[in-house]
PDB file of C-alpha atoms in Angstrom:
ATOM      1  CA  GLU A1399      86.750 158.815  94.382  1.00  0.00           C
ATOM      2  CA  GLY A1400      84.906 157.152  97.276  1.00  0.00           C
ATOM      3  CA  MET A1401      84.990 157.207 100.736  1.00  0.00           C
ATOM      4  CA  ALA A1402      86.379 155.512 103.893  1.00  0.00           C
ATOM      5  CA  LEU A1403      84.226 152.800 105.516  1.00  0.00           C
ATOM      6  CA  PRO A1404      82.118 154.340 108.777  1.00  0.00           C
ATOM      7  CA  GLN A1405      83.446 153.784 112.192  1.00  0.00           C
ATOM      8  CA  ARG A1406      80.677 154.776 114.231  1.00  0.00           C
ATOM      9  CA  ILE A1407      77.488 152.701 114.368  1.00  0.00           C
ATOM     10  CA  VAL A1408      74.328 154.798 114.981  1.00  0.00           C
ATOM     11  CA  PHE A1409      71.798 152.100 115.171  1.00  0.00           C
ATOM     12  CA  PRO A1410      73.276 148.616 116.997  1.00  0.00           C
ATOM     13  CA  PRO A1411      72.788 145.776 114.264  1.00  0.00           C
ATOM     14  CA  GLU A1412      71.362 143.578 116.960  1.00  0.00           C
ATOM     15  CA  GLU A1413      67.907 146.098 117.298  1.00  0.00           C
ATOM     16  CA  ILE A1414      67.475 145.137 113.295  1.00  0.00           C
ATOM     17  CA  CYS A1415      65.160 142.027 113.474  1.00  0.00           C
ATOM     18  CA  MET A1416      65.276 140.415 110.006  1.00  0.00           C
ATOM     19  CA  ASP A1417      62.214 137.850 110.867  1.00  0.00           C
ATOM     20  CA  TRP A1418      58.550 139.047 111.117  1.00  0.00           C
ATOM     21  CA  GLN A1419      57.480 139.608 114.506  1.00  0.00           C
ATOM     22  CA  GLN A1420      53.704 139.480 113.632  1.00  0.00           C
ATOM     23  CA  ARG A1421      52.497 136.778 111.551  1.00  0.00           C
ATOM     24  CA  GLN A1422      49.375 137.819 109.556  1.00  0.00           C
ATOM     25  CA  ARG A1423      47.665 138.038 106.212  1.00  0.00           C
ATOM     26  CA  PRO A1424      49.164 140.093 103.412  1.00  0.00           C
ATOM     27  CA  GLY A1425      48.608 143.898 103.196  1.00  0.00           C
ATOM     28  CA  ALA A1426      45.685 145.539 101.521  1.00  0.00           C
ATOM     29  CA  GLY A1427      45.899 146.320  98.158  1.00  0.00           C
ATOM     30  CA  LEU A1428      46.375 150.298  97.095  1.00  0.00           C
ATOM     31  CA  PHE A1429      43.766 151.969  94.750  1.00  0.00           C
ATOM     32  CA  ASN A1430      45.356 153.539  91.772  1.00  0.00           C
ATOM     33  CA  LEU A1431      44.597 157.315  91.137  1.00  0.00           C
ATOM     34  CA  GLY A1432      45.274 157.814  87.929  1.00  0.00           C
ATOM     35  CA  ASN A1433      49.141 156.698  86.861  1.00  0.00           C
ATOM     36  CA  THR A1434      50.263 156.133  90.555  1.00  0.00           C
ATOM     37  CA  CYS A1435      50.913 152.109  89.915  1.00  0.00           C
ATOM     38  CA  TYR A1436      54.681 153.382  90.054  1.00  0.00           C
ATOM     39  CA  ILE A1437      54.176 154.430  93.875  1.00  0.00           C
ATOM     40  CA  ASN A1438      51.769 151.132  94.875  1.00  0.00           C
ATOM     41  CA  VAL A1439      54.487 148.621  93.785  1.00  0.00           C
ATOM     42  CA  ILE A1440      57.297 150.547  96.064  1.00  0.00           C
ATOM     43  CA  LEU A1441      54.944 151.177  99.128  1.00  0.00           C
ATOM     44  CA  GLN A1442      53.985 147.341  98.754  1.00  0.00           C
ATOM     45  CA  CYS A1443      57.739 146.075  98.533  1.00  0.00           C
ATOM     46  CA  LEU A1444      59.029 148.413 101.183  1.00  0.00           C
ATOM     47  CA  THR A1445      55.747 147.276 103.344  1.00  0.00           C
ATOM     48  CA  HIS A1446      56.609 143.653 102.942  1.00  0.00           C
ATOM     49  CA  THR A1447      60.183 144.462 103.891  1.00  0.00           C
ATOM     50  CA  ALA A1448      60.215 142.339 106.999  1.00  0.00           C
ATOM     51  CA  PRO A1449      63.003 144.322 109.251  1.00  0.00           C
ATOM     52  CA  LEU A1450      61.763 148.100 107.946  1.00  0.00           C
ATOM     53  CA  ALA A1451      57.920 146.928 109.128  1.00  0.00           C
ATOM     54  CA  ASN A1452      58.911 145.752 112.306  1.00  0.00           C
ATOM     55  CA  TYR A1453      60.853 148.971 112.804  1.00  0.00           C
ATOM     56  CA  LEU A1454      57.838 151.289 111.577  1.00  0.00           C
ATOM     57  CA  LEU A1455      55.471 149.204 113.663  1.00  0.00           C
ATOM     58  CA  SER A1456      57.243 149.787 117.022  1.00  0.00           C
ATOM     59  CA  TYR A1457      56.509 153.411 116.756  1.00  0.00           C
ATOM     60  CA  GLU A1458      60.285 153.890 117.720  1.00  0.00           C
ATOM     61  CA  HIS A1459      60.574 156.432 114.973  1.00  0.00           C
ATOM     62  CA  SER A1460      57.339 158.951 115.681  1.00  0.00           C
ATOM     63  CA  GLN A1461      57.825 158.771 119.278  1.00  0.00           C
ATOM     64  CA  SER A1462      61.040 160.598 119.069  1.00  0.00           C
ATOM     65  CA  CYS A1463      60.855 162.279 116.015  1.00  0.00           C
ATOM     66  CA  GLN A1464      61.272 165.991 116.515  1.00  0.00           C
ATOM     67  CA  GLN A1465      60.895 166.976 112.833  1.00  0.00           C
ATOM     68  CA  GLN A1466      58.747 169.796 111.804  1.00  0.00           C
ATOM     69  CA  GLY A1467      56.207 169.523 108.769  1.00  0.00           C
ATOM     70  CA  PHE A1468      56.992 166.418 106.275  1.00  0.00           C
ATOM     71  CA  CYS A1469      58.617 163.184 107.733  1.00  0.00           C
ATOM     72  CA  MET A1470      58.871 160.246 105.634  1.00  0.00           C
ATOM     73  CA  MET A1471      59.600 158.005 108.299  1.00  0.00           C
ATOM     74  CA  CYS A1472      56.658 158.990 110.091  1.00  0.00           C
ATOM     75  CA  THR A1473      54.218 159.095 107.064  1.00  0.00           C
ATOM     76  CA  MET A1474      55.664 155.543 106.075  1.00  0.00           C
ATOM     77  CA  GLU A1475      55.002 154.549 109.420  1.00  0.00           C
ATOM     78  CA  GLU A1476      51.294 155.650 109.178  1.00  0.00           C
ATOM     79  CA  HIS A1477      51.106 154.177 105.915  1.00  0.00           C
ATOM     80  CA  VAL A1478      52.759 150.270 107.075  1.00  0.00           C
ATOM     81  CA  ARG A1479      50.166 150.197 110.033  1.00  0.00           C
ATOM     82  CA  LYS A1480      47.299 151.405 107.706  1.00  0.00           C
ATOM     83  CA  VAL A1481      48.283 148.511 104.999  1.00  0.00           C
ATOM     84  CA  LEU A1482      49.156 145.500 107.410  1.00  0.00           C
ATOM     85  CA  CYS A1483      46.556 146.301 109.952  1.00  0.00           C
ATOM     86  CA  SER A1484      43.424 147.570 107.995  1.00  0.00           C
ATOM     87  CA  PRO A1485      40.479 145.234 107.240  1.00  0.00           C
ATOM     88  CA  ALA A1486      39.958 146.625 104.135  1.00  0.00           C
ATOM     89  CA  SER A1487      40.937 144.673 100.975  1.00  0.00           C
ATOM     90  CA  ALA A1488      41.861 148.151  99.625  1.00  0.00           C
ATOM     91  CA  ILE A1489      42.960 151.427 100.750  1.00  0.00           C
ATOM     92  CA  LEU A1490      44.145 154.780  99.562  1.00  0.00           C
ATOM     93  CA  PRO A1491      47.867 155.779  99.971  1.00  0.00           C
ATOM     94  CA  GLY A1492      46.821 159.244 100.743  1.00  0.00           C
ATOM     95  CA  ALA A1493      49.709 160.656 102.826  1.00  0.00           C
ATOM     96  CA  VAL A1494      52.288 159.853 100.461  1.00  0.00           C
ATOM     97  CA  LEU A1495      50.316 161.138  97.494  1.00  0.00           C
ATOM     98  CA  ARG A1496      49.561 164.294  99.668  1.00  0.00           C
ATOM     99  CA  ASP A1497      53.133 164.876 100.030  1.00  0.00           C
ATOM    100  CA  LEU A1498      54.505 163.466  96.697  1.00  0.00           C
ATOM    101  CA  LYS A1499      56.656 166.981  96.081  1.00  0.00           C
ATOM    102  CA  PHE A1500      58.482 166.562  99.332  1.00  0.00           C
ATOM    103  CA  ILE A1501      59.750 162.925  98.343  1.00  0.00           C
ATOM    104  CA  GLY A1502      60.944 163.933  94.688  1.00  0.00           C
ATOM    105  CA  GLU A1503      60.545 167.389  93.177  1.00  0.00           C
ATOM    106  CA  GLU A1504      60.331 165.428  89.754  1.00  0.00           C
ATOM    107  CA  PHE A1505      57.111 163.810  90.135  1.00  0.00           C
ATOM    108  CA  GLU A1506      54.028 165.124  89.189  1.00  0.00           C
ATOM    109  CA  TYR A1507      50.408 163.809  90.164  1.00  0.00           C
ATOM    110  CA  GLY A1508      48.666 162.104  87.608  1.00  0.00           C
ATOM    111  CA  ARG A1509      51.935 161.421  85.320  1.00  0.00           C
ATOM    112  CA  GLN A1510      53.555 158.013  84.649  1.00  0.00           C
ATOM    113  CA  GLU A1511      56.779 158.024  86.378  1.00  0.00           C
ATOM    114  CA  ASN A1512      59.669 155.231  86.816  1.00  0.00           C
ATOM    115  CA  ALA A1513      59.057 153.364  89.875  1.00  0.00           C
ATOM    116  CA  TYR A1514      62.885 152.908  90.541  1.00  0.00           C
ATOM    117  CA  GLU A1515      63.343 156.541  90.498  1.00  0.00           C
ATOM    118  CA  PHE A1516      60.377 156.413  93.098  1.00  0.00           C
ATOM    119  CA  LEU A1517      62.180 154.087  95.278  1.00  0.00           C
ATOM    120  CA  ARG A1518      65.437 155.842  95.173  1.00  0.00           C
ATOM    121  CA  CYS A1519      63.581 159.116  96.127  1.00  0.00           C
ATOM    122  CA  THR A1520      61.715 157.221  98.940  1.00  0.00           C
ATOM    123  CA  LEU A1521      64.714 155.864 100.521  1.00  0.00           C
ATOM    124  CA  SER A1522      66.670 159.237 100.361  1.00  0.00           C
ATOM    125  CA  ALA A1523      63.837 161.095 101.882  1.00  0.00           C
ATOM    126  CA  MET A1524      63.632 158.406 104.744  1.00  0.00           C
ATOM    127  CA  GLN A1525      67.331 158.748 105.330  1.00  0.00           C
ATOM    128  CA  ARG A1526      67.217 162.455 105.540  1.00  0.00           C
ATOM    129  CA  ALA A1527      64.210 161.988 107.757  1.00  0.00           C
ATOM    130  CA  CYS A1528      66.716 159.872 110.221  1.00  0.00           C
ATOM    131  CA  LEU A1529      69.203 162.413 110.099  1.00  0.00           C
ATOM    132  CA  SER A1530      66.938 165.290 110.921  1.00  0.00           C
ATOM    133  CA  GLY A1531      68.600 166.704 113.917  1.00  0.00           C
ATOM    134  CA  ARG A1532      71.984 164.961 113.696  1.00  0.00           C
ATOM    135  CA  HIS A1533      74.180 167.371 112.221  1.00  0.00           C
ATOM    136  CA  ASP A1534      77.056 166.428 114.325  1.00  0.00           C
ATOM    137  CA  LEU A1535      77.707 163.249 112.305  1.00  0.00           C
ATOM    138  CA  ASP A1536      80.502 163.074 109.858  1.00  0.00           C
ATOM    139  CA  ILE A1537      79.584 162.110 106.505  1.00  0.00           C
ATOM    140  CA  SER A1538      80.650 158.407 107.146  1.00  0.00           C
ATOM    141  CA  SER A1539      78.463 158.169 109.998  1.00  0.00           C
ATOM    142  CA  GLN A1540      75.323 159.176 108.345  1.00  0.00           C
ATOM    143  CA  GLU A1541      75.466 155.987 106.226  1.00  0.00           C
ATOM    144  CA  THR A1542      74.624 154.059 109.800  1.00  0.00           C
ATOM    145  CA  THR A1543      70.914 155.317 110.088  1.00  0.00           C
ATOM    146  CA  ILE A1544      68.514 152.591 110.199  1.00  0.00           C
ATOM    147  CA  VAL A1545      67.800 152.975 106.532  1.00  0.00           C
ATOM    148  CA  HIS A1546      71.435 152.542 105.331  1.00  0.00           C
ATOM    149  CA  GLN A1547      71.790 149.487 108.269  1.00  0.00           C
ATOM    150  CA  ILE A1548      68.664 147.605 106.187  1.00  0.00           C
ATOM    151  CA  PHE A1549      69.170 148.526 102.707  1.00  0.00           C
ATOM    152  CA  GLY A1550      72.690 149.793 102.487  1.00  0.00           C
ATOM    153  CA  GLY A1551      75.866 148.236 101.686  1.00  0.00           C
ATOM    154  CA  PHE A1552      79.426 149.472 100.401  1.00  0.00           C
ATOM    155  CA  MET A1553      81.122 148.555  97.059  1.00  0.00           C
ATOM    156  CA  LYS A1554      84.718 148.593  96.808  1.00  0.00           C
ATOM    157  CA  SER A1555      86.730 149.817  93.781  1.00  0.00           C
ATOM    158  CA  ARG A1556      89.716 148.592  93.201  1.00  0.00           C
ATOM    159  CA  VAL A1557      92.178 150.349  90.331  1.00  0.00           C
ATOM    160  CA  THR A1558      95.586 148.467  89.771  1.00  0.00           C
ATOM    161  CA  CYS A1559      98.317 149.882  87.597  1.00  0.00           C
ATOM    162  CA  LEU A1560      98.749 147.533  84.905  1.00  0.00           C
ATOM    163  CA  SER A1561     102.630 149.010  84.690  1.00  0.00           C
ATOM    164  CA  CYS A1562     103.612 148.107  88.259  1.00  0.00           C
ATOM    165  CA  GLN A1563     100.647 146.505  90.008  1.00  0.00           C
ATOM    166  CA  ALA A1564     100.245 149.128  92.763  1.00  0.00           C
ATOM    167  CA  VAL A1565      96.506 149.201  93.864  1.00  0.00           C
ATOM    168  CA  VAL A1566      94.369 152.148  94.994  1.00  0.00           C
ATOM    169  CA  ASP A1567      90.950 151.138  96.945  1.00  0.00           C
ATOM    170  CA  SER A1568      88.293 153.586  97.682  1.00  0.00           C
ATOM    171  CA  TYR A1569      84.541 152.845  98.727  1.00  0.00           C
ATOM    172  CA  LYS A1570      81.316 153.919  97.877  1.00  0.00           C
ATOM    173  CA  ALA A1571      77.978 153.592 100.100  1.00  0.00           C
ATOM    174  CA  PHE A1572      74.805 152.237  98.322  1.00  0.00           C
ATOM    175  CA  LEU A1573      71.304 151.679  98.882  1.00  0.00           C
ATOM    176  CA  ASP A1574      70.905 149.786  95.902  1.00  0.00           C
ATOM    177  CA  ILE A1575      72.710 148.733  92.833  1.00  0.00           C
ATOM    178  CA  SER A1576      71.671 149.127  89.074  1.00  0.00           C
ATOM    179  CA  LEU A1577      72.723 146.615  86.758  1.00  0.00           C
ATOM    180  CA  ASP A1578      73.208 146.665  82.716  1.00  0.00           C
ATOM    181  CA  ILE A1579      71.803 143.757  81.218  1.00  0.00           C
ATOM    182  CA  ARG A1580      72.359 144.917  77.470  1.00  0.00           C
ATOM    183  CA  VAL A1581      74.821 142.148  77.104  1.00  0.00           C
ATOM    184  CA  ARG A1582      75.393 138.783  78.717  1.00  0.00           C
ATOM    185  CA  ALA A1583      72.351 139.078  80.329  1.00  0.00           C
ATOM    186  CA  SER A1584      71.190 134.998  80.257  1.00  0.00           C
ATOM    187  CA  SER A1585      70.754 135.259  84.049  1.00  0.00           C
ATOM    188  CA  LEU A1586      71.424 137.398  87.308  1.00  0.00           C
ATOM    189  CA  THR A1587      74.270 135.414  88.475  1.00  0.00           C
ATOM    190  CA  THR A1588      75.511 136.114  84.796  1.00  0.00           C
ATOM    191  CA  VAL A1589      75.081 140.201  84.968  1.00  0.00           C
ATOM    192  CA  LEU A1590      76.824 140.069  88.762  1.00  0.00           C
ATOM    193  CA  GLU A1591      79.708 138.227  87.401  1.00  0.00           C
ATOM    194  CA  ASP A1592      80.337 140.458  84.773  1.00  0.00           C
ATOM    195  CA  CYS A1593      79.963 143.596  87.312  1.00  0.00           C
ATOM    196  CA  VAL A1594      82.791 142.161  89.448  1.00  0.00           C
ATOM    197  CA  THR A1595      85.315 141.183  86.412  1.00  0.00           C
ATOM    198  CA  PRO A1596      88.016 143.418  86.194  1.00  0.00           C
ATOM    199  CA  LYS A1597      87.747 146.034  82.988  1.00  0.00           C
ATOM    200  CA  GLU A1598      90.591 148.176  81.805  1.00  0.00           C
ATOM    201  CA  LEU A1599      89.688 151.589  82.287  1.00  0.00           C
ATOM    202  CA  ASP A1600      89.237 153.992  79.250  1.00  0.00           C
ATOM    203  CA  GLN A1601      92.162 156.200  78.444  1.00  0.00           C
ATOM    204  CA  LYS A1602      89.600 158.863  78.812  1.00  0.00           C
ATOM    205  CA  GLU A1603      89.682 157.676  82.335  1.00  0.00           C
ATOM    206  CA  CYS A1604      93.204 159.126  83.484  1.00  0.00           C
ATOM    207  CA  PHE A1605      94.687 157.055  86.016  1.00  0.00           C
ATOM    208  CA  ARG A1606      98.084 158.396  87.499  1.00  0.00           C
ATOM    209  CA  CYS A1607     100.018 155.854  89.338  1.00  0.00           C
ATOM    210  CA  THR A1608     101.272 157.198  92.987  1.00  0.00           C
ATOM    211  CA  LYS A1609     104.009 154.627  92.891  1.00  0.00           C
ATOM    212  CA  CYS A1610     105.234 154.925  88.946  1.00  0.00           C
ATOM    213  CA  LYS A1611     104.494 158.783  89.298  1.00  0.00           C
ATOM    214  CA  LYS A1612     103.106 159.007  85.777  1.00  0.00           C
ATOM    215  CA  LYS A1613      99.645 158.047  83.834  1.00  0.00           C
ATOM    216  CA  ALA A1614      99.477 154.653  83.146  1.00  0.00           C
ATOM    217  CA  ALA A1615      97.001 152.164  81.981  1.00  0.00           C
ATOM    218  CA  ALA A1616      95.058 150.348  84.670  1.00  0.00           C
ATOM    219  CA  SER A1617      92.456 147.902  85.344  1.00  0.00           C
ATOM    220  CA  LYS A1618      89.350 148.581  87.639  1.00  0.00           C
ATOM    221  CA  ARG A1619      87.443 146.087  89.610  1.00  0.00           C
ATOM    222  CA  VAL A1620      84.361 146.878  91.692  1.00  0.00           C
ATOM    223  CA  THR A1621      83.113 144.238  94.512  1.00  0.00           C
ATOM    224  CA  VAL A1622      80.652 144.167  97.207  1.00  0.00           C
ATOM    225  CA  HIS A1623      82.624 144.944 100.040  1.00  0.00           C
ATOM    226  CA  ARG A1624      79.967 145.158 102.737  1.00  0.00           C
ATOM    227  CA  ALA A1625      76.562 143.552 101.774  1.00  0.00           C
ATOM    228  CA  PRO A1626      73.212 144.986 102.874  1.00  0.00           C
ATOM    229  CA  ARG A1627      70.426 143.219 104.679  1.00  0.00           C
ATOM    230  CA  VAL A1628      68.181 143.941 102.145  1.00  0.00           C
ATOM    231  CA  LEU A1629      69.696 143.689  98.697  1.00  0.00           C
ATOM    232  CA  THR A1630      67.833 145.894  96.156  1.00  0.00           C
ATOM    233  CA  LEU A1631      68.856 145.063  92.328  1.00  0.00           C
ATOM    234  CA  CYS A1632      67.520 147.277  89.391  1.00  0.00           C
ATOM    235  CA  LEU A1633      67.394 145.361  85.614  1.00  0.00           C
ATOM    236  CA  GLU A1634      68.176 148.426  83.673  1.00  0.00           C
ATOM    237  CA  ARG A1635      65.463 147.812  81.144  1.00  0.00           C
ATOM    238  CA  ALA A1636      65.375 151.681  79.535  1.00  0.00           C
ATOM    239  CA  ASP A1637      68.350 151.459  76.523  1.00  0.00           C
ATOM    240  CA  GLN A1638      70.262 155.039  77.634  1.00  0.00           C
ATOM    241  CA  ARG A1639      71.610 155.212  73.475  1.00  0.00           C
ATOM    242  CA  THR A1640      67.669 154.428  71.956  1.00  0.00           C
ATOM    243  CA  GLY A1641      65.224 154.983  74.748  1.00  0.00           C
ATOM    244  CA  THR A1642      63.940 151.713  73.864  1.00  0.00           C
ATOM    245  CA  LYS A1643      62.931 149.016  76.578  1.00  0.00           C
ATOM    246  CA  ILE A1644      64.779 145.927  76.938  1.00  0.00           C
ATOM    247  CA  SER A1645      62.300 143.200  77.152  1.00  0.00           C
ATOM    248  CA  LYS A1646      64.583 140.168  77.382  1.00  0.00           C
ATOM    249  CA  PHE A1647      64.039 137.608  80.121  1.00  0.00           C
ATOM    250  CA  VAL A1648      66.828 137.541  82.559  1.00  0.00           C
ATOM    251  CA  GLU A1649      66.649 134.557  84.790  1.00  0.00           C
ATOM    252  CA  TYR A1650      66.828 135.332  88.722  1.00  0.00           C
ATOM    253  CA  PRO A1651      67.078 132.123  91.763  1.00  0.00           C
ATOM    254  CA  GLU A1652      64.707 132.478  94.747  1.00  0.00           C
ATOM    255  CA  TYR A1653      68.058 132.020  96.924  1.00  0.00           C
ATOM    256  CA  LEU A1654      71.418 133.898  95.528  1.00  0.00           C
ATOM    257  CA  ASP A1655      74.691 133.629  97.244  1.00  0.00           C
ATOM    258  CA  LEU A1656      76.392 137.172  97.286  1.00  0.00           C
ATOM    259  CA  ARG A1657      79.792 135.601  98.252  1.00  0.00           C
ATOM    260  CA  PRO A1658      81.314 135.363  94.844  1.00  0.00           C
ATOM    261  CA  TYR A1659      80.533 138.939  94.345  1.00  0.00           C
ATOM    262  CA  MET A1660      82.204 139.971  97.647  1.00  0.00           C
ATOM    263  CA  SER A1661      85.740 141.572  98.151  1.00  0.00           C
ATOM    264  CA  ASP A1662      86.588 138.421 100.331  1.00  0.00           C
ATOM    265  CA  THR A1663      85.186 135.349  98.160  1.00  0.00           C
ATOM    266  CA  ALA A1664      86.611 133.117 100.578  1.00  0.00           C
ATOM    267  CA  GLY A1665      83.996 133.252 103.500  1.00  0.00           C
ATOM    268  CA  GLU A1666      80.789 131.620 104.381  1.00  0.00           C
ATOM    269  CA  PRO A1667      78.076 131.868 101.940  1.00  0.00           C
ATOM    270  CA  LEU A1668      75.916 135.016 102.075  1.00  0.00           C
ATOM    271  CA  LEU A1669      72.481 133.694 100.977  1.00  0.00           C
ATOM    272  CA  CYS A1670      69.686 136.105 100.344  1.00  0.00           C
ATOM    273  CA  SER A1671      65.909 135.088  99.928  1.00  0.00           C
ATOM    274  CA  LEU A1672      63.721 136.494  97.349  1.00  0.00           C
ATOM    275  CA  TYR A1673      60.937 138.470  98.931  1.00  0.00           C
ATOM    276  CA  ALA A1674      59.717 140.907  96.557  1.00  0.00           C
ATOM    277  CA  ILE A1675      59.621 141.894  92.731  1.00  0.00           C
ATOM    278  CA  VAL A1676      58.458 144.811  90.555  1.00  0.00           C
ATOM    279  CA  VAL A1677      57.235 144.343  87.198  1.00  0.00           C
ATOM    280  CA  HIS A1678      56.777 146.492  84.497  1.00  0.00           C
ATOM    281  CA  SER A1679      54.396 145.802  81.361  1.00  0.00           C
ATOM    282  CA  GLY A1680      54.587 148.132  78.336  1.00  0.00           C
ATOM    283  CA  ASP A1681      56.297 148.934  75.051  1.00  0.00           C
ATOM    284  CA  THR A1682      58.444 151.873  76.716  1.00  0.00           C
ATOM    285  CA  CYS A1683      59.606 152.594  80.019  1.00  0.00           C
ATOM    286  CA  LEU A1684      57.671 156.108  79.747  1.00  0.00           C
ATOM    287  CA  GLU A1685      54.272 154.202  79.655  1.00  0.00           C
ATOM    288  CA  GLY A1686      52.392 151.040  80.368  1.00  0.00           C
ATOM    289  CA  HIS A1687      51.734 149.587  83.803  1.00  0.00           C
ATOM    290  CA  PHE A1688      53.813 148.519  87.250  1.00  0.00           C
ATOM    291  CA  LEU A1689      52.470 145.521  89.167  1.00  0.00           C
ATOM    292  CA  CYS A1690      54.486 143.699  91.895  1.00  0.00           C
ATOM    293  CA  TYR A1691      55.018 140.199  93.595  1.00  0.00           C
ATOM    294  CA  THR A1692      55.601 140.143  97.236  1.00  0.00           C
ATOM    295  CA  LYS A1693      56.191 137.418  99.906  1.00  0.00           C
ATOM    296  CA  ALA A1694      54.032 138.161 102.897  1.00  0.00           C
ATOM    297  CA  SER A1695      54.754 137.367 107.046  1.00  0.00           C
ATOM    298  CA  ASN A1696      52.797 133.923 106.602  1.00  0.00           C
ATOM    299  CA  GLY A1697      55.555 132.861 103.669  1.00  0.00           C
ATOM    300  CA  LEU A1698      52.925 133.374 100.752  1.00  0.00           C
ATOM    301  CA  TRP A1699      53.602 135.050  97.814  1.00  0.00           C
ATOM    302  CA  TYR A1700      51.424 137.631  96.684  1.00  0.00           C
ATOM    303  CA  LYS A1701      50.259 139.375  93.121  1.00  0.00           C
ATOM    304  CA  MET A1702      49.676 142.896  93.988  1.00  0.00           C
ATOM    305  CA  ASP A1703      48.354 144.856  91.068  1.00  0.00           C
ATOM    306  CA  ASP A1704      47.411 148.301  92.578  1.00  0.00           C
ATOM    307  CA  GLU A1705      43.806 146.964  94.521  1.00  0.00           C
ATOM    308  CA  PHE A1706      43.741 143.471  93.417  1.00  0.00           C
ATOM    309  CA  VAL A1707      45.988 140.992  95.663  1.00  0.00           C
ATOM    310  CA  ASP A1708      45.671 137.191  94.660  1.00  0.00           C
ATOM    311  CA  SER A1709      47.680 134.513  95.353  1.00  0.00           C
ATOM    312  CA  CYS A1710      50.530 132.976  93.675  1.00  0.00           C
ATOM    313  CA  ASP A1711      53.543 130.467  93.654  1.00  0.00           C
ATOM    314  CA  ILE A1712      56.855 130.995  93.439  1.00  0.00           C
ATOM    315  CA  HIS A1713      57.068 129.847  89.971  1.00  0.00           C
ATOM    316  CA  THR A1714      54.807 132.304  88.927  1.00  0.00           C
ATOM    317  CA  VAL A1715      57.327 134.921  90.382  1.00  0.00           C
ATOM    318  CA  LEU A1716      60.388 132.921  88.952  1.00  0.00           C
ATOM    319  CA  GLY A1717      58.829 133.483  85.642  1.00  0.00           C
ATOM    320  CA  GLN A1718      58.345 137.186  85.455  1.00  0.00           C
ATOM    321  CA  GLN A1719      60.107 139.873  83.522  1.00  0.00           C
ATOM    322  CA  ALA A1720      61.500 141.568  86.393  1.00  0.00           C
ATOM    323  CA  TYR A1721      62.287 145.032  86.797  1.00  0.00           C
ATOM    324  CA  LEU A1722      63.468 145.172  90.717  1.00  0.00           C
ATOM    325  CA  LEU A1723      64.300 142.539  93.011  1.00  0.00           C
ATOM    326  CA  PHE A1724      64.599 142.718  96.627  1.00  0.00           C
ATOM    327  CA  TYR A1725      66.364 139.862  98.519  1.00  0.00           C
ATOM    328  CA  ALA A1726      66.743 139.369 102.017  1.00  0.00           C
ATOM    329  CA  ARG A1727      69.498 138.046 104.001  1.00  0.00           C
TER     330      ARG A1727
END
């Protein structure tokens, strides 16, 4: 039921630069070799994540990497440098496609896959690469790699006994947050408000109160306890019950204040700025096409549809039926 908050920091926070250290044009487009659009959009969003790109462009990982064989951090380092520094209008993400099975066993070349699953597997593969050779770390410290320092946060789960009001807190690390948009989903803020609203536990979720010494009715409230530097949100568009796609428009802001959804709501605002979104077009989540919109280091927005990169404005970005949202502190 969760974990304690980590006490050790592997990568000092001050080493992470949130602003682009190099200003340049948007990255090159990525060729689609047949149903590889789900790969392309995630690679583009990660490439245009400033703190990650800064780190990868510094060669800091590869200079000290001792991993034998496949290393996702080295692969991403090579890819980001190629995308941002290549004079070509489009390139082939060859290294990523070549090692697809090492990123996720479920991915099959030439078959349409889910961009969100590829994102999760890519971040997990990068996390494993950072932990290679660090077997002495305890479980909680493993959540303090450069990957977690950028994308990771902690959720707090507070269960309250409705009989005696005793509380039990637990924590869980995350690299992204998945949001149910089936109900009360006119806007992102509405969805987030629903997430942090206390909910009475189902009778199947048996809660034994340590104070009452018996099974009791209880409520559960989940909040963001430690906010990530880069917040990745997935608006769940696949209805798990029917398998159909949820095509409703969910309004999302350019600037998001995380403070109302934190464990401590009394602090200063925690403003995040939108810098990338992934959009899915198609009747079902098992087919169709993925494209993305990213904000380049020059501060301008671009629509990235495989090898095609075209400038656009923020109003176009905010009018999309977004699937994944990327916000940076």
